[in-house]
PDB file of C-alpha atoms and ligand atoms in Angstrom:
ATOM      1  CA  UNK A   1    -120.057 103.601  18.703  1.00  0.00           C
ATOM      2  CA  UNK A   2    -119.833 102.548  15.043  1.00  0.00           C
ATOM      3  CA  UNK A   3    -119.483  98.931  14.008  1.00  0.00           C
ATOM      4  CA  UNK A   4    -116.079  99.881  12.621  1.00  0.00           C
ATOM      5  CA  UNK A   5    -114.792 100.799  16.107  1.00  0.00           C
ATOM      6  CA  UNK A   6    -115.600  97.281  17.267  1.00  0.00           C
ATOM      7  CA  UNK A   7    -113.262  95.709  14.695  1.00  0.00           C
ATOM      8  CA  UNK A   8    -110.090  94.401  16.358  1.00  0.00           C
ATOM      9  CA  UNK A   9    -106.959  96.148  15.082  1.00  0.00           C
ATOM     10  CA  UNK A  10    -104.730  94.208  12.678  1.00  0.00           C
ATOM     11  CA  UNK A  11    -101.298  93.400  14.159  1.00  0.00           C
ATOM     12  CA  UNK A  12     -98.402  95.450  12.812  1.00  0.00           C
ATOM     13  CA  UNK A  13     -95.128  93.680  12.098  1.00  0.00           C
ATOM     14  CA  UNK A  14     -92.191  95.196  14.009  1.00  0.00           C
ATOM     15  CA  UNK A  15     -89.650  95.178  11.196  1.00  0.00           C
ATOM     16  CA  UNK A  16     -85.981  94.155  11.498  1.00  0.00           C
ATOM     17  CA  UNK A  17     -84.962  97.793  11.130  1.00  0.00           C
ATOM     18  CA  UNK A  18     -86.390  98.264  14.619  1.00  0.00           C
ATOM     19  CA  UNK A  19     -85.528  94.820  15.920  1.00  0.00           C
ATOM     20  CA  UNK A  20     -82.606  93.481  13.825  1.00  0.00           C
ATOM     21  CA  UNK A  21     -81.623  89.854  13.493  1.00  0.00           C
ATOM     22  CA  UNK A  22     -78.485  88.991  15.450  1.00  0.00           C
ATOM     23  CA  UNK A  23     -76.134  86.065  15.876  1.00  0.00           C
ATOM     24  CA  UNK A  24     -75.248  87.161  19.420  1.00  0.00           C
ATOM     25  CA  UNK A  25     -78.349  85.941  21.108  1.00  0.00           C
ATOM     26  CA  UNK A  26     -77.477  84.729  24.606  1.00  0.00           C
ATOM     27  CA  UNK A  27     -80.288  85.077  27.122  1.00  0.00           C
ATOM     28  CA  UNK A  28     -79.597  84.178  30.730  1.00  0.00           C
ATOM     29  CA  UNK A  29     -81.952  81.782  32.433  1.00  0.00           C
ATOM     30  CA  UNK A  30     -83.044  83.130  35.868  1.00  0.00           C
ATOM     31  CA  UNK A  31     -85.124  80.631  37.798  1.00  0.00           C
ATOM     32  CA  UNK A  32     -87.017  81.398  40.984  1.00  0.00           C
ATOM     33  CA  UNK A  33     -86.505  78.920  43.800  1.00  0.00           C
ATOM     34  CA  UNK A  34     -89.555  76.757  44.349  1.00  0.00           C
ATOM     35  CA  UNK A  35     -91.524  77.878  47.420  1.00  0.00           C
ATOM     36  CA  UNK A  36     -94.571  76.611  49.222  1.00  0.00           C
ATOM     37  CA  UNK A  37     -96.259  78.879  51.745  1.00  0.00           C
ATOM     38  CA  UNK A  38     -99.037  77.892  54.128  1.00  0.00           C
ATOM     39  CA  UNK A  39    -101.143  80.411  56.016  1.00  0.00           C
ATOM     40  CA  UNK A  40    -102.897  79.793  59.307  1.00  0.00           C
ATOM     41  CA  UNK A  41    -100.425  77.001  60.009  1.00  0.00           C
ATOM     42  CA  UNK A  42    -101.036  76.405  63.725  1.00  0.00           C
ATOM     43  CA  UNK A  43    -104.218  78.449  64.067  1.00  0.00           C
ATOM     44  CA  UNK A  44    -104.695  81.669  66.079  1.00  0.00           C
ATOM     45  CA  UNK A  45    -104.813  80.168  69.552  1.00  0.00           C
ATOM     46  CA  UNK A  46    -101.779  77.926  69.329  1.00  0.00           C
ATOM     47  CA  UNK A  47     -99.771  80.522  67.399  1.00  0.00           C
ATOM     48  CA  UNK A  48    -100.370  83.033  70.199  1.00  0.00           C
ATOM     49  CA  UNK A  49     -99.446  80.473  72.856  1.00  0.00           C
ATOM     50  CA  UNK A  50     -96.223  79.705  71.011  1.00  0.00           C
ATOM     51  CA  UNK A  51     -95.404  83.401  70.677  1.00  0.00           C
ATOM     52  CA  UNK A  52     -95.999  83.852  74.401  1.00  0.00           C
ATOM     53  CA  UNK A  53     -93.724  80.893  75.073  1.00  0.00           C
ATOM     54  CA  UNK A  54     -90.950  82.345  72.881  1.00  0.00           C
ATOM     55  CA  UNK A  55     -91.202  85.697  74.672  1.00  0.00           C
ATOM     56  CA  UNK A  56     -91.095  83.987  78.079  1.00  0.00           C
ATOM     57  CA  UNK A  57     -87.803  82.306  77.172  1.00  0.00           C
ATOM     58  CA  UNK A  58     -86.017  85.614  76.462  1.00  0.00           C
ATOM     59  CA  UNK A  59     -83.209  84.951  78.937  1.00  0.00           C
ATOM     60  CA  UNK A  60     -82.359  81.613  77.289  1.00  0.00           C
ATOM     61  CA  UNK A  61     -81.720  82.859  73.750  1.00  0.00           C
ATOM     62  CA  UNK A  62     -78.115  83.263  72.592  1.00  0.00           C
ATOM     63  CA  UNK A  63     -76.440  84.824  69.566  1.00  0.00           C
ATOM     64  CA  UNK A  64     -76.924  82.726  66.409  1.00  0.00           C
ATOM     65  CA  UNK A  65     -73.805  81.541  64.593  1.00  0.00           C
ATOM     66  CA  UNK A  66     -72.622  80.786  61.061  1.00  0.00           C
ATOM     67  CA  UNK A  67     -69.994  78.310  59.852  1.00  0.00           C
ATOM     68  CA  UNK A  68     -67.340  78.846  57.213  1.00  0.00           C
ATOM     69  CA  UNK A  69     -67.695  75.802  54.933  1.00  0.00           C
ATOM     70  CA  UNK A  70     -63.974  75.607  54.151  1.00  0.00           C
ATOM     71  CA  UNK A  71     -62.395  76.086  57.569  1.00  0.00           C
ATOM     72  CA  UNK A  72     -65.321  74.889  59.666  1.00  0.00           C
ATOM     73  CA  UNK A  73     -64.836  77.997  61.787  1.00  0.00           C
ATOM     74  CA  UNK A  74     -67.886  79.125  63.763  1.00  0.00           C
ATOM     75  CA  UNK A  75     -68.508  82.885  64.018  1.00  0.00           C
ATOM     76  CA  UNK A  76     -71.176  85.604  64.102  1.00  0.00           C
ATOM     77  CA  UNK A  77     -70.165  87.013  60.708  1.00  0.00           C
ATOM     78  CA  UNK A  78     -73.041  88.477  58.753  1.00  0.00           C
ATOM     79  CA  UNK A  79     -75.606  87.415  61.296  1.00  0.00           C
ATOM     80  CA  UNK A  80     -77.396  89.134  64.165  1.00  0.00           C
ATOM     81  CA  UNK A  81     -80.114  86.751  65.308  1.00  0.00           C
ATOM     82  CA  UNK A  82     -80.964  85.265  68.677  1.00  0.00           C
ATOM     83  CA  UNK A  83     -81.486  81.510  68.733  1.00  0.00           C
ATOM     84  CA  UNK A  84     -82.829  78.878  71.070  1.00  0.00           C
ATOM     85  CA  UNK A  85     -82.735  75.199  70.052  1.00  0.00           C
ATOM     86  CA  UNK A  86     -86.042  73.433  70.688  1.00  0.00           C
ATOM     87  CA  UNK A  87     -87.938  70.273  69.823  1.00  0.00           C
ATOM     88  CA  UNK A  88     -91.692  69.856  69.542  1.00  0.00           C
ATOM     89  CA  UNK A  89     -93.535  66.651  68.838  1.00  0.00           C
ATOM     90  CA  UNK A  90     -96.658  68.498  67.710  1.00  0.00           C
ATOM     91  CA  UNK A  91     -94.750  70.789  65.368  1.00  0.00           C
ATOM     92  CA  UNK A  92     -92.870  67.800  63.883  1.00  0.00           C
ATOM     93  CA  UNK A  93     -96.140  65.982  63.309  1.00  0.00           C
ATOM     94  CA  UNK A  94     -97.635  68.967  61.525  1.00  0.00           C
ATOM     95  CA  UNK A  95     -94.541  69.248  59.366  1.00  0.00           C
ATOM     96  CA  UNK A  96     -94.731  65.560  58.525  1.00  0.00           C
ATOM     97  CA  UNK A  97     -98.421  65.880  57.634  1.00  0.00           C
ATOM     98  CA  UNK A  98     -97.620  68.797  55.295  1.00  0.00           C
ATOM     99  CA  UNK A  99     -94.708  67.203  53.490  1.00  0.00           C
ATOM    100  CA  UNK A 100     -96.633  65.226  50.852  1.00  0.00           C
ATOM    101  CA  UNK A 101     -98.374  68.428  49.754  1.00  0.00           C
ATOM    102  CA  UNK A 102     -95.271  70.597  50.092  1.00  0.00           C
ATOM    103  CA  UNK A 103     -93.129  68.144  48.145  1.00  0.00           C
ATOM    104  CA  UNK A 104     -95.693  68.001  45.380  1.00  0.00           C
ATOM    105  CA  UNK A 105     -95.744  71.798  45.133  1.00  0.00           C
ATOM    106  CA  UNK A 106     -91.934  72.015  45.168  1.00  0.00           C
ATOM    107  CA  UNK A 107     -91.452  69.247  42.595  1.00  0.00           C
ATOM    108  CA  UNK A 108     -89.479  67.209  45.119  1.00  0.00           C
ATOM    109  CA  UNK A 109     -89.670  63.429  45.594  1.00  0.00           C
ATOM    110  CA  UNK A 110     -86.801  62.389  47.873  1.00  0.00           C
ATOM    111  CA  UNK A 111     -87.748  60.824  51.224  1.00  0.00           C
ATOM    112  CA  UNK A 112     -87.396  63.171  54.219  1.00  0.00           C
ATOM    113  CA  UNK A 113     -86.879  61.709  57.665  1.00  0.00           C
ATOM    114  CA  UNK A 114     -85.104  64.076  60.029  1.00  0.00           C
ATOM    115  CA  UNK A 115     -85.420  67.645  61.276  1.00  0.00           C
ATOM    116  CA  UNK A 116     -83.485  70.197  63.323  1.00  0.00           C
ATOM    117  CA  UNK A 117     -85.373  73.113  64.873  1.00  0.00           C
ATOM    118  CA  UNK A 118     -84.511  76.445  66.481  1.00  0.00           C
ATOM    119  CA  UNK A 119     -86.579  79.352  67.736  1.00  0.00           C
ATOM    120  CA  UNK A 120     -85.118  82.626  66.466  1.00  0.00           C
ATOM    121  CA  UNK A 121     -85.667  86.278  67.334  1.00  0.00           C
ATOM    122  CA  UNK A 122     -84.670  89.386  65.357  1.00  0.00           C
ATOM    123  CA  UNK A 123     -84.863  92.839  66.960  1.00  0.00           C
ATOM    124  CA  UNK A 124     -83.365  96.226  66.046  1.00  0.00           C
ATOM    125  CA  UNK A 125     -80.734  95.597  63.340  1.00  0.00           C
ATOM    126  CA  UNK A 126     -81.377  91.836  63.332  1.00  0.00           C
ATOM    127  CA  UNK A 127     -80.337  90.222  60.036  1.00  0.00           C
ATOM    128  CA  UNK A 128     -78.863  87.113  58.460  1.00  0.00           C
ATOM    129  CA  UNK A 129     -76.663  87.671  55.402  1.00  0.00           C
ATOM    130  CA  UNK A 130     -76.968  85.672  52.184  1.00  0.00           C
ATOM    131  CA  UNK A 131     -76.367  81.953  52.730  1.00  0.00           C
ATOM    132  CA  UNK A 132     -77.624  78.458  52.022  1.00  0.00           C
ATOM    133  CA  UNK A 133     -78.597  76.044  54.774  1.00  0.00           C
ATOM    134  CA  UNK A 134     -75.986  73.485  53.677  1.00  0.00           C
ATOM    135  CA  UNK A 135     -74.401  73.460  57.154  1.00  0.00           C
ATOM    136  CA  UNK A 136     -77.713  72.293  58.681  1.00  0.00           C
ATOM    137  CA  UNK A 137     -78.602  69.328  56.504  1.00  0.00           C
ATOM    138  CA  UNK A 138     -77.227  65.953  55.512  1.00  0.00           C
ATOM    139  CA  UNK A 139     -77.542  66.509  51.773  1.00  0.00           C
ATOM    140  CA  UNK A 140     -78.212  69.999  50.508  1.00  0.00           C
ATOM    141  CA  UNK A 141     -79.360  68.755  47.105  1.00  0.00           C
ATOM    142  CA  UNK A 142     -82.488  67.162  48.579  1.00  0.00           C
ATOM    143  CA  UNK A 143     -83.104  68.922  51.915  1.00  0.00           C
ATOM    144  CA  UNK A 144     -85.774  71.526  52.707  1.00  0.00           C
ATOM    145  CA  UNK A 145     -85.802  74.589  54.920  1.00  0.00           C
ATOM    146  CA  UNK A 146     -89.017  75.619  56.638  1.00  0.00           C
ATOM    147  CA  UNK A 147     -89.533  78.936  58.438  1.00  0.00           C
ATOM    148  CA  UNK A 148     -92.620  79.483  60.573  1.00  0.00           C
ATOM    149  CA  UNK A 149     -93.237  83.145  61.528  1.00  0.00           C
ATOM    150  CA  UNK A 150     -94.677  84.607  64.711  1.00  0.00           C
ATOM    151  CA  UNK A 151     -95.169  88.200  65.799  1.00  0.00           C
ATOM    152  CA  UNK A 152     -97.331  90.382  67.987  1.00  0.00           C
ATOM    153  CA  UNK A 153    -100.250  92.180  66.276  1.00  0.00           C
ATOM    154  CA  UNK A 154    -100.052  94.940  65.392  1.00  0.00           C
ATOM    155  CA  UNK A 155     -96.562  94.084  64.250  1.00  0.00           C
ATOM    156  CA  UNK A 156     -93.898  95.571  66.502  1.00  0.00           C
ATOM    157  CA  UNK A 157     -91.045  95.374  64.002  1.00  0.00           C
ATOM    158  CA  UNK A 158     -90.288  96.660  60.519  1.00  0.00           C
ATOM    159  CA  UNK A 159     -88.259  95.083  57.688  1.00  0.00           C
ATOM    160  CA  UNK A 160     -87.090  91.535  58.324  1.00  0.00           C
ATOM    161  CA  UNK A 161     -88.293  90.194  54.979  1.00  0.00           C
ATOM    162  CA  UNK A 162     -86.851  86.936  53.716  1.00  0.00           C
ATOM    163  CA  UNK A 163     -85.209  87.240  50.297  1.00  0.00           C
ATOM    164  CA  UNK A 164     -85.104  84.072  48.285  1.00  0.00           C
ATOM    165  CA  UNK A 165     -82.618  84.458  45.430  1.00  0.00           C
ATOM    166  CA  UNK A 166     -83.183  83.231  41.896  1.00  0.00           C
ATOM    167  CA  UNK A 167     -80.583  80.984  40.262  1.00  0.00           C
ATOM    168  CA  UNK A 168     -79.013  81.886  36.928  1.00  0.00           C
ATOM    169  CA  UNK A 169     -77.839  79.387  34.360  1.00  0.00           C
ATOM    170  CA  UNK A 170     -75.667  80.856  31.615  1.00  0.00           C
ATOM    171  CA  UNK A 171     -73.053  79.266  29.346  1.00  0.00           C
ATOM    172  CA  UNK A 172     -72.853  76.236  31.625  1.00  0.00           C
ATOM    173  CA  UNK A 173     -72.328  78.312  34.777  1.00  0.00           C
ATOM    174  CA  UNK A 174     -74.838  78.147  37.589  1.00  0.00           C
ATOM    175  CA  UNK A 175     -74.893  80.797  40.294  1.00  0.00           C
ATOM    176  CA  UNK A 176     -77.176  82.734  42.610  1.00  0.00           C
ATOM    177  CA  UNK A 177     -78.802  85.654  40.788  1.00  0.00           C
ATOM    178  CA  UNK A 178     -79.030  89.270  41.939  1.00  0.00           C
ATOM    179  CA  UNK A 179     -82.805  89.002  41.624  1.00  0.00           C
ATOM    180  CA  UNK A 180     -84.997  87.500  44.331  1.00  0.00           C
ATOM    181  CA  UNK A 181     -88.532  86.877  45.591  1.00  0.00           C
ATOM    182  CA  UNK A 182     -89.623  88.365  48.896  1.00  0.00           C
ATOM    183  CA  UNK A 183     -91.386  86.474  51.668  1.00  0.00           C
ATOM    184  CA  UNK A 184     -93.136  88.656  54.234  1.00  0.00           C
ATOM    185  CA  UNK A 185     -92.742  87.266  57.763  1.00  0.00           C
ATOM    186  CA  UNK A 186     -96.497  87.057  58.430  1.00  0.00           C
ATOM    187  CA  UNK A 187     -97.724  85.729  61.767  1.00  0.00           C
ATOM    188  CA  UNK A 188     -98.794  82.063  61.714  1.00  0.00           C
ATOM    189  CA  UNK A 189     -97.478  81.390  58.205  1.00  0.00           C
ATOM    190  CA  UNK A 190     -94.811  78.905  57.199  1.00  0.00           C
ATOM    191  CA  UNK A 191     -92.681  78.871  54.091  1.00  0.00           C
ATOM    192  CA  UNK A 192     -90.828  75.850  52.675  1.00  0.00           C
ATOM    193  CA  UNK A 193     -87.994  76.128  50.146  1.00  0.00           C
ATOM    194  CA  UNK A 194     -84.941  74.092  49.050  1.00  0.00           C
ATOM    195  CA  UNK A 195     -82.180  74.249  51.693  1.00  0.00           C
ATOM    196  CA  UNK A 196     -79.712  74.845  48.840  1.00  0.00           C
ATOM    197  CA  UNK A 197     -81.436  78.042  47.692  1.00  0.00           C
ATOM    198  CA  UNK A 198     -79.519  81.206  48.570  1.00  0.00           C
ATOM    199  CA  UNK A 199     -81.500  83.375  50.943  1.00  0.00           C
ATOM    200  CA  UNK A 200     -81.123  86.284  53.336  1.00  0.00           C
ATOM    201  CA  UNK A 201     -83.005  88.007  56.145  1.00  0.00           C
ATOM    202  CA  UNK A 202     -82.876  91.755  55.553  1.00  0.00           C
ATOM    203  CA  UNK A 203     -82.375  93.974  58.597  1.00  0.00           C
ATOM    204  CA  UNK A 204     -85.296  94.460  60.924  1.00  0.00           C
ATOM    205  CA  UNK A 205     -86.101  97.443  63.080  1.00  0.00           C
ATOM    206  CA  UNK A 206     -87.797  97.329  66.459  1.00  0.00           C
ATOM    207  CA  UNK A 207     -88.607 100.859  67.595  1.00  0.00           C
ATOM    208  CA  UNK A 208     -89.876  99.838  71.056  1.00  0.00           C
ATOM    209  CA  UNK A 209     -86.846  97.634  71.714  1.00  0.00           C
ATOM    210  CA  UNK A 210     -89.149  95.287  73.634  1.00  0.00           C
ATOM    211  CA  UNK A 211     -88.479  91.586  73.170  1.00  0.00           C
ATOM    212  CA  UNK A 212     -92.217  90.928  72.754  1.00  0.00           C
ATOM    213  CA  UNK A 213     -92.108  93.117  69.618  1.00  0.00           C
ATOM    214  CA  UNK A 214     -89.317  91.109  67.931  1.00  0.00           C
ATOM    215  CA  UNK A 215     -89.653  89.044  64.773  1.00  0.00           C
ATOM    216  CA  UNK A 216     -89.852  85.386  65.863  1.00  0.00           C
ATOM    217  CA  UNK A 217     -89.503  82.177  63.889  1.00  0.00           C
ATOM    218  CA  UNK A 218     -89.497  78.486  64.430  1.00  0.00           C
ATOM    219  CA  UNK A 219     -86.956  77.470  61.785  1.00  0.00           C
ATOM    220  CA  UNK A 220     -86.555  73.849  60.747  1.00  0.00           C
ATOM    221  CA  UNK A 221     -84.186  72.048  58.381  1.00  0.00           C
ATOM    222  CA  UNK A 222     -85.531  68.816  56.982  1.00  0.00           C
ATOM    223  CA  UNK A 223     -83.191  66.138  55.630  1.00  0.00           C
ATOM    224  CA  UNK A 224     -83.404  62.761  53.994  1.00  0.00           C
ATOM    225  CA  UNK A 225     -80.976  59.946  54.640  1.00  0.00           C
ATOM    226  CA  UNK A 226     -77.292  60.607  54.187  1.00  0.00           C
ATOM    227  CA  UNK A 227     -76.003  59.870  50.696  1.00  0.00           C
ATOM    228  CA  UNK A 228     -79.374  59.025  49.202  1.00  0.00           C
ATOM    229  CA  UNK A 229     -78.824  59.627  45.516  1.00  0.00           C
ATOM    230  CA  UNK A 230     -81.033  62.508  44.349  1.00  0.00           C
ATOM    231  CA  UNK A 231     -83.869  60.944  42.367  1.00  0.00           C
ATOM    232  CA  UNK A 232     -83.389  61.523  38.659  1.00  0.00           C
ATOM    233  CA  UNK A 233     -86.961  62.773  38.341  1.00  0.00           C
ATOM    234  CA  UNK A 234     -86.319  65.802  40.584  1.00  0.00           C
ATOM    235  CA  UNK A 235     -87.161  68.837  38.459  1.00  0.00           C
ATOM    236  CA  UNK A 236     -84.076  70.492  36.850  1.00  0.00           C
ATOM    237  CA  UNK A 237     -84.244  73.474  39.187  1.00  0.00           C
ATOM    238  CA  UNK A 238     -83.176  71.158  42.026  1.00  0.00           C
ATOM    239  CA  UNK A 239     -80.042  70.149  40.089  1.00  0.00           C
ATOM    240  CA  UNK A 240     -79.136  73.770  39.388  1.00  0.00           C
ATOM    241  CA  UNK A 241     -79.745  74.788  42.984  1.00  0.00           C
ATOM    242  CA  UNK A 242     -77.484  71.992  44.183  1.00  0.00           C
ATOM    243  CA  UNK A 243     -74.733  73.077  41.773  1.00  0.00           C
ATOM    244  CA  UNK A 244     -74.999  76.722  42.806  1.00  0.00           C
ATOM    245  CA  UNK A 245     -74.864  75.659  46.489  1.00  0.00           C
ATOM    246  CA  UNK A 246     -71.967  73.254  46.035  1.00  0.00           C
ATOM    247  CA  UNK A 247     -69.246  75.467  47.502  1.00  0.00           C
ATOM    248  CA  UNK A 248     -71.391  76.123  50.596  1.00  0.00           C
ATOM    249  CA  UNK A 249     -71.281  72.453  51.606  1.00  0.00           C
ATOM    250  CA  UNK A 250     -69.057  72.036  54.655  1.00  0.00           C
ATOM    251  CA  UNK A 251     -65.845  70.319  53.562  1.00  0.00           C
ATOM    252  CA  UNK A 252     -65.680  68.384  56.830  1.00  0.00           C
ATOM    253  CA  UNK A 253     -69.314  67.249  56.687  1.00  0.00           C
ATOM    254  CA  UNK A 254     -71.725  68.265  59.425  1.00  0.00           C
ATOM    255  CA  UNK A 255     -71.166  67.442  63.038  1.00  0.00           C
ATOM    256  CA  UNK A 256     -73.102  68.816  65.970  1.00  0.00           C
ATOM    257  CA  UNK A 257     -75.279  71.761  64.917  1.00  0.00           C
ATOM    258  CA  UNK A 258     -73.483  75.104  65.391  1.00  0.00           C
ATOM    259  CA  UNK A 259     -76.523  76.551  67.191  1.00  0.00           C
ATOM    260  CA  UNK A 260     -77.052  73.441  69.328  1.00  0.00           C
ATOM    261  CA  UNK A 261     -80.130  72.098  67.520  1.00  0.00           C
ATOM    262  CA  UNK A 262     -80.571  68.342  67.936  1.00  0.00           C
ATOM    263  CA  UNK A 263     -81.894  65.990  65.262  1.00  0.00           C
ATOM    264  CA  UNK A 264     -85.432  64.661  65.655  1.00  0.00           C
ATOM    265  CA  UNK A 265     -86.962  61.878  63.611  1.00  0.00           C
ATOM    266  CA  UNK A 266     -89.930  62.983  61.542  1.00  0.00           C
ATOM    267  CA  UNK A 267     -92.883  60.632  61.914  1.00  0.00           C
ATOM    268  CA  UNK A 268     -94.578  59.400  58.743  1.00  0.00           C
ATOM    269  CA  UNK A 269     -97.561  61.521  57.658  1.00  0.00           C
ATOM    270  CA  UNK A 270    -100.664  60.425  59.550  1.00  0.00           C
ATOM    271  CA  UNK A 271    -103.394  59.107  57.242  1.00  0.00           C
ATOM    272  CA  UNK A 272    -106.116  60.950  59.214  1.00  0.00           C
ATOM    273  CA  UNK A 273    -104.447  64.375  59.374  1.00  0.00           C
ATOM    274  CA  UNK A 274    -102.071  64.607  56.413  1.00  0.00           C
ATOM    275  CA  UNK A 275    -102.746  67.380  53.931  1.00  0.00           C
ATOM    276  CA  UNK A 276    -103.721  66.055  50.575  1.00  0.00           C
ATOM    277  CA  UNK A 277    -103.330  67.462  47.128  1.00  0.00           C
ATOM    278  CA  UNK A 278    -106.749  68.303  45.792  1.00  0.00           C
ATOM    279  CA  UNK A 279    -106.914  68.139  42.039  1.00  0.00           C
ATOM    280  CA  UNK A 280    -110.529  69.156  41.726  1.00  0.00           C
TER     281      UNK A 280
HETATM  282  O1  AKG B  22     -85.815  83.909  59.531  1.00  0.00           O
HETATM  283  C1  AKG B  22     -85.885  83.677  58.337  1.00  0.00           C
HETATM  284  O2  AKG B  22     -86.741  84.188  57.594  1.00  0.00           O
HETATM  285  C2  AKG B  22     -84.871  82.744  57.703  1.00  0.00           C
HETATM  286  C3  AKG B  22     -83.854  82.224  58.696  1.00  0.00           C
HETATM  287  C4  AKG B  22     -82.731  81.479  58.046  1.00  0.00           C
HETATM  288  O3  AKG B  22     -82.431  81.628  56.904  1.00  0.00           O
HETATM  289  C5  AKG B  22     -81.953  80.508  58.859  1.00  0.00           C
HETATM  290  O4  AKG B  22     -82.139  80.475  60.088  1.00  0.00           O
HETATM  291  O5  AKG B  22     -81.156  79.755  58.282  1.00  0.00           O
HETATM  292 FE1  FE2 B  23     -81.195  79.996  56.260  1.00  0.00          FE
END
């Protein structure tokens, strides 16, 4: 190879005949929702025990519901999921121990004190249409959703990905985008995202039809105190998400959970077990 061939090429200007100047420049901001995903959340042994437990409770699951924010009407529209409200002290403690790290990753500072939890199962045709989790939380502008996934290996279902929609900001209008990020429902992983982010579970298939082959989750909604003003240092994406989610807030406020989940108090993170943010 000659020395000449090693010379870096000079850049060529792309002239305005190719790329003309314009006074109609109006790009649309499309922002991904902040997400924090943790793998190996409970560890192999406990994850399998929890999966076995979920399967053993088959007879106790019921059809998951949705609420119309305007009328407060409860229905099954756009949703085919089985749900079973649960509580777990150990799971709550792990969540609490994760929150300092998760909040740092999500750019979120508001205090979080309460959770609601359900086990869910999706089989053949299971899905949950696009929604926010505003009907589950005290204040959608500061609350988090967390979804912990469980499934048999090898996986007995197909599809069932979680779509987390971007938010567009254009000419002062904020709305959910058509674009999205995909979260694969991987066994023993948990994903945290703002409860105000629009999201959707795309249809799953379950060729065997066996309950043990379903897509399982332990889904939790984490809230702060009612009417805590959102801290002004929340990153701007939180403000936009809250604006885009505004019309999904229930007009009547939230009463008893529409799937029967009951509020549990989150303990403070334990100094010995909390996850820390390593900056090294
Ligand atoms: O199962 C999932 O991936 C998400 C579930 C969900 O969005 C919900 O239960 O509100
Ligand atoms: Fe949701």
